[in-house]
mmCIF file of N, CA and C in Angstrom:
data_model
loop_
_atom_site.group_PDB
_atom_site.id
_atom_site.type_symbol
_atom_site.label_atom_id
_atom_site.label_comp_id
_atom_site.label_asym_id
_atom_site.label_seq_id
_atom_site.Cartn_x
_atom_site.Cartn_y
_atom_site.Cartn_z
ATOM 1 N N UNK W 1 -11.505 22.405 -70.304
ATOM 2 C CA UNK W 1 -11.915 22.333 -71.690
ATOM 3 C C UNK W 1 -10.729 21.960 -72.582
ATOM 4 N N UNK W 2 -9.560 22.583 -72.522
ATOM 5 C CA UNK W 2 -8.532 22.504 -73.473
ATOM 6 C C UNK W 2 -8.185 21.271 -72.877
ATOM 7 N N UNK W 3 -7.947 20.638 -71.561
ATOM 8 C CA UNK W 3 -7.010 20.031 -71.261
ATOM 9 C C UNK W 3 -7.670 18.682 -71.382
ATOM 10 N N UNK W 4 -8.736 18.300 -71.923
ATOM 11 C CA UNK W 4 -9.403 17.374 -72.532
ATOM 12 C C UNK W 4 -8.861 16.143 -73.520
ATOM 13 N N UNK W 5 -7.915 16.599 -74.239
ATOM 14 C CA UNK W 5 -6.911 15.890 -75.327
ATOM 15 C C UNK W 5 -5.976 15.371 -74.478
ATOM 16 N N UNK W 6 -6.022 15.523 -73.148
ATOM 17 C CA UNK W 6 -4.614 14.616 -72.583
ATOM 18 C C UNK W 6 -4.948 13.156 -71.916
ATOM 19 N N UNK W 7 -4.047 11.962 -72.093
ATOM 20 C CA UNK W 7 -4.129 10.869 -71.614
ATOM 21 C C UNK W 7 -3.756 11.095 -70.251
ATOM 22 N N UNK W 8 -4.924 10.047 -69.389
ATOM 23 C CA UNK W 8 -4.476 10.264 -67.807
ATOM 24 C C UNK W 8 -3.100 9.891 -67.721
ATOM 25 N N UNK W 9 -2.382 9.764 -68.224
ATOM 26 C CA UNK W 9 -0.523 9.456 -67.564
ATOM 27 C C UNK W 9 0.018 10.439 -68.448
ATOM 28 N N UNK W 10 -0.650 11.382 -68.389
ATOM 29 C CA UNK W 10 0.254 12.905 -69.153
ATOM 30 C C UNK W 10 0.156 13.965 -68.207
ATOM 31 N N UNK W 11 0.649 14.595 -67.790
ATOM 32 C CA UNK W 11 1.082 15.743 -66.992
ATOM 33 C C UNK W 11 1.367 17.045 -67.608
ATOM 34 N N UNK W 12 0.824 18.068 -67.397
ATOM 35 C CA UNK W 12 1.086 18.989 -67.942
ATOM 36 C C UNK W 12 1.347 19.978 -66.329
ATOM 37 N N UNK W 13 2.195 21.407 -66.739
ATOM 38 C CA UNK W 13 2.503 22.502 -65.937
ATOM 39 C C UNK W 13 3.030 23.675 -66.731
ATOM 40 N N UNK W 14 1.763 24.679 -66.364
ATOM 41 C CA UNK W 14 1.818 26.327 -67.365
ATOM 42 C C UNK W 14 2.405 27.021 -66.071
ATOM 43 N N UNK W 15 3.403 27.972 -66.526
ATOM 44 C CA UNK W 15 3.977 28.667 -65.992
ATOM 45 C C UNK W 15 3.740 29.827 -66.697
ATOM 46 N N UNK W 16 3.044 31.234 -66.138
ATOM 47 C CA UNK W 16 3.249 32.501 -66.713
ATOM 48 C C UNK W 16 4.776 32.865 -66.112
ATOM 49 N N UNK W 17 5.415 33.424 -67.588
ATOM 50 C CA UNK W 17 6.508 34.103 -67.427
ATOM 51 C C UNK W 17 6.585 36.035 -66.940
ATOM 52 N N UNK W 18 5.352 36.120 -68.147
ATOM 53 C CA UNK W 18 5.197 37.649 -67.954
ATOM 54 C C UNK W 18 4.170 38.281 -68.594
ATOM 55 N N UNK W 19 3.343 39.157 -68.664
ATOM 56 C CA UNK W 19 2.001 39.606 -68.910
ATOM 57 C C UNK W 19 2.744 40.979 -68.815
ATOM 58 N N UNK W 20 2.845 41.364 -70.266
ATOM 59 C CA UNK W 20 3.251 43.090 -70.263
ATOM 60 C C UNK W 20 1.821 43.793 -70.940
ATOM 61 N N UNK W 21 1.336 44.420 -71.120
ATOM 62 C CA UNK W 21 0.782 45.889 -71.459
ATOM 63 C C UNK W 21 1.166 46.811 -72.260
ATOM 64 N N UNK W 22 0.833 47.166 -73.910
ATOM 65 C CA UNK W 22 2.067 48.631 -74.389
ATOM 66 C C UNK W 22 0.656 49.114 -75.215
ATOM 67 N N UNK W 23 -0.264 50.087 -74.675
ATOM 68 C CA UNK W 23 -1.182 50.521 -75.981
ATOM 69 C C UNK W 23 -2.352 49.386 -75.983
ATOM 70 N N UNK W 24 -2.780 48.799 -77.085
ATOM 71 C CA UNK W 24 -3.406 48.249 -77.744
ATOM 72 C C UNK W 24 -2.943 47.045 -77.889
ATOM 73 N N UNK W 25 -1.676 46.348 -77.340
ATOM 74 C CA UNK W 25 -1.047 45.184 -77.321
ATOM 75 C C UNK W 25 -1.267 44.777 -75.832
ATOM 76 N N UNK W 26 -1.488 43.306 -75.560
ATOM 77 C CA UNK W 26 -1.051 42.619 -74.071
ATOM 78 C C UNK W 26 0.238 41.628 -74.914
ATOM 79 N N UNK W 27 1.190 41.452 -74.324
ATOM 80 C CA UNK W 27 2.171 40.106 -74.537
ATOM 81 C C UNK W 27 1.809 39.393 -73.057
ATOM 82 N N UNK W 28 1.473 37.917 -73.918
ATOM 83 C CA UNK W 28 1.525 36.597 -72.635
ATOM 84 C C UNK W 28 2.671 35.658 -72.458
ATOM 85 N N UNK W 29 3.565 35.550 -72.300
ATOM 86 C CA UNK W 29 4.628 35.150 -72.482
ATOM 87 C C UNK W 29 4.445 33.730 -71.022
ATOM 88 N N UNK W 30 4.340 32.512 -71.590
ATOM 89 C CA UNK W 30 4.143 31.320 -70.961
ATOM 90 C C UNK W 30 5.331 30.068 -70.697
ATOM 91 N N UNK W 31 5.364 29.369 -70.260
ATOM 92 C CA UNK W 31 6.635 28.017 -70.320
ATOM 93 C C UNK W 31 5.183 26.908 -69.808
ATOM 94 N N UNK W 32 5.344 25.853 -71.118
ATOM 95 C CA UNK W 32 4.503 24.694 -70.691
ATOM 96 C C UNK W 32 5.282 23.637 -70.597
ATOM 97 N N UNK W 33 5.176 23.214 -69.174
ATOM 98 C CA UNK W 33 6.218 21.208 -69.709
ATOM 99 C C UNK W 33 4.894 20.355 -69.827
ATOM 100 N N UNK W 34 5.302 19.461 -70.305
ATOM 101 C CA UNK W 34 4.331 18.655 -70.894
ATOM 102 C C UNK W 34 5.512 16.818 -70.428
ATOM 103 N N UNK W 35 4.485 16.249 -69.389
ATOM 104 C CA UNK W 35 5.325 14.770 -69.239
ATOM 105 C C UNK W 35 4.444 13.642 -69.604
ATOM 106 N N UNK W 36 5.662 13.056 -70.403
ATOM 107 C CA UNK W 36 4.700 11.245 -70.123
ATOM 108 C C UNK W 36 5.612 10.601 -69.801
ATOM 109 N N UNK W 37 5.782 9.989 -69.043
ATOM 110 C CA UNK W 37 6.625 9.106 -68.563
ATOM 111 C C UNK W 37 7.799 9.752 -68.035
ATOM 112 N N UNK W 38 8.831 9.610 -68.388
ATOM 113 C CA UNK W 38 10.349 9.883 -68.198
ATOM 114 C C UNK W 38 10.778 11.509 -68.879
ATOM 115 N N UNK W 39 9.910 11.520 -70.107
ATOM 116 C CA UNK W 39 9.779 12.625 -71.372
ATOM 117 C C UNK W 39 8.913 13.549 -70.813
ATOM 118 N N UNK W 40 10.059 14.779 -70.869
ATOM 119 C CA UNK W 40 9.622 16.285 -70.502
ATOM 120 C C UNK W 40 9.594 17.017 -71.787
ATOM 121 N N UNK W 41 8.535 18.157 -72.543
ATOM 122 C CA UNK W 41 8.675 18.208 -73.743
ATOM 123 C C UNK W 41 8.335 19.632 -73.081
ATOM 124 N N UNK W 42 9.379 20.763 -73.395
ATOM 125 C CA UNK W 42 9.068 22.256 -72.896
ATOM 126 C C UNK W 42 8.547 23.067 -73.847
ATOM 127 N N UNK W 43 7.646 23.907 -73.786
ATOM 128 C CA UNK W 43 7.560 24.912 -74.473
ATOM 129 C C UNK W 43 7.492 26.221 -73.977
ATOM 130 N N UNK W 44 7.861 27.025 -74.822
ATOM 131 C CA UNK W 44 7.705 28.727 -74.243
ATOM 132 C C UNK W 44 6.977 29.365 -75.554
ATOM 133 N N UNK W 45 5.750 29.835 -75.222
ATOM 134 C CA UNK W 45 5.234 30.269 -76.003
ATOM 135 C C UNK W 45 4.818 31.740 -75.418
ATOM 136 N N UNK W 46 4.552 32.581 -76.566
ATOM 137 C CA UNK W 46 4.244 34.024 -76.782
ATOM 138 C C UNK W 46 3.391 34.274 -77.473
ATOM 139 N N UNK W 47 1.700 34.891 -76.542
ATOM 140 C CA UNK W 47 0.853 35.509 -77.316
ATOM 141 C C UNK W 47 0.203 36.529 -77.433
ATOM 142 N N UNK W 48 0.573 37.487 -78.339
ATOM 143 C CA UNK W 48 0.434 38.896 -78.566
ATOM 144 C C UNK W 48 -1.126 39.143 -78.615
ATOM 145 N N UNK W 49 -2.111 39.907 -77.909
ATOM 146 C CA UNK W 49 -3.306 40.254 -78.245
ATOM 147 C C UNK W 49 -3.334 41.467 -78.740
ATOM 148 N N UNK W 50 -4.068 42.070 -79.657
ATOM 149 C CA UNK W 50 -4.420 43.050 -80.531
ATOM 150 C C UNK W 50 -5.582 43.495 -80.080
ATOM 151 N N UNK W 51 -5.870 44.814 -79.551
ATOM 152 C CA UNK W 51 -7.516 45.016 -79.215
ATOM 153 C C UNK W 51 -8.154 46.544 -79.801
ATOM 154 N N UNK W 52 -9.071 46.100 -79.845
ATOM 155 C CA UNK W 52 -9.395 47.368 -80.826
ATOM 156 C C UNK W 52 -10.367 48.039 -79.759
ATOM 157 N N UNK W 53 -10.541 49.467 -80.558
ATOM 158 C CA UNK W 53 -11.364 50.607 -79.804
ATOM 159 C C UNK W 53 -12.278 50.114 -78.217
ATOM 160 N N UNK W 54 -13.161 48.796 -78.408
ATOM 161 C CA UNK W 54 -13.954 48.270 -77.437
ATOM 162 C C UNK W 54 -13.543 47.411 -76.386
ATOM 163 N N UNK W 55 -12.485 47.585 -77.019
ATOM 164 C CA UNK W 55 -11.188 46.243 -76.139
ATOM 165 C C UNK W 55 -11.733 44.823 -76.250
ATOM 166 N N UNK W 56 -12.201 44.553 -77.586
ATOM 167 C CA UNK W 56 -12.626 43.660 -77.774
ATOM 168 C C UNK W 56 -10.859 43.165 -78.761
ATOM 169 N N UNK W 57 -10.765 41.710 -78.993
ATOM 170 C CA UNK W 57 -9.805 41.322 -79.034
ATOM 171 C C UNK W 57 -9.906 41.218 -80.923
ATOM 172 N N UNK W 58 -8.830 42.152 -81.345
ATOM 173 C CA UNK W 58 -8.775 42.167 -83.042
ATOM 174 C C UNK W 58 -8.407 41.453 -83.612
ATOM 175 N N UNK W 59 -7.210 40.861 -83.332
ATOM 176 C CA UNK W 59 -5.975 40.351 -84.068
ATOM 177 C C UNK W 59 -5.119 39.513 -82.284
ATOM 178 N N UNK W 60 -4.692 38.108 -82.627
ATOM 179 C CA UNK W 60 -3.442 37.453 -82.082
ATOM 180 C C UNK W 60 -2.702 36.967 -82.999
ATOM 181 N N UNK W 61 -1.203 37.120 -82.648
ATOM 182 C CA UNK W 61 -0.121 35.733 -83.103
ATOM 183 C C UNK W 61 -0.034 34.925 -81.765
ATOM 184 N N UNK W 62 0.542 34.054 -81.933
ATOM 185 C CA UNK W 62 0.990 32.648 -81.379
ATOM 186 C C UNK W 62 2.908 32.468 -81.437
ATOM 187 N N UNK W 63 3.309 32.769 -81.010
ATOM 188 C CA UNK W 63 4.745 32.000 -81.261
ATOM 189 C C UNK W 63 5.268 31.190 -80.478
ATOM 190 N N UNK W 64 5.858 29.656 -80.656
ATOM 191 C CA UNK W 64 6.328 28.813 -79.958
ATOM 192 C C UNK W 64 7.737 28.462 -80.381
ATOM 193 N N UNK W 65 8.416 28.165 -79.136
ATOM 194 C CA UNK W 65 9.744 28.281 -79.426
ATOM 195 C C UNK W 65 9.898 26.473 -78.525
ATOM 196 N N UNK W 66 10.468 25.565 -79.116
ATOM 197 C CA UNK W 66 10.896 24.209 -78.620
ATOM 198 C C UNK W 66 11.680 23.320 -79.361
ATOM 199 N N UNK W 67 12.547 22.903 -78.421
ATOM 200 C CA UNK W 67 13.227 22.058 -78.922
ATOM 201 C C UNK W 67 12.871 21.234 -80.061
ATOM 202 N N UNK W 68 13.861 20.838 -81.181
ATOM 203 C CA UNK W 68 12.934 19.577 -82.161
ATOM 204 C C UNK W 68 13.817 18.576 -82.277
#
């Protein structure tokens, strides 16, 4: 579904870094490379889930950290 937006000569590779647990928080902590051609474009992103009483999901942030 997501990976729909990519041109067939794009390459992508998700790496989970780490999946912690504290309470009412999960942290997803990821590394995506992303290639076209020769061009490797990395990201490490971090996403905090928030879950409330039903463990239904309350609140996320998103943070991405990459080169510019």
């Amino acid at each position: 579904m997501l990976t729909g937006w990519r041109r067939p000569q794009n390459r992508s590779k998700t790496t989970v870094r780490r999946i912690s647990e504290f309470g009412a928080l999960v942290y997803y902590e990821i590394e995506e490379r992303h290639s076209r051609g020769n061009n490797v474009n990395v990201i490490n992103s971090m996403t905090v889930f928030e879950f409330d009483a039903h463990d239904k999901i309350r609140h996320l942030n998103v943070y991405l950290q990459q080169a510019r």
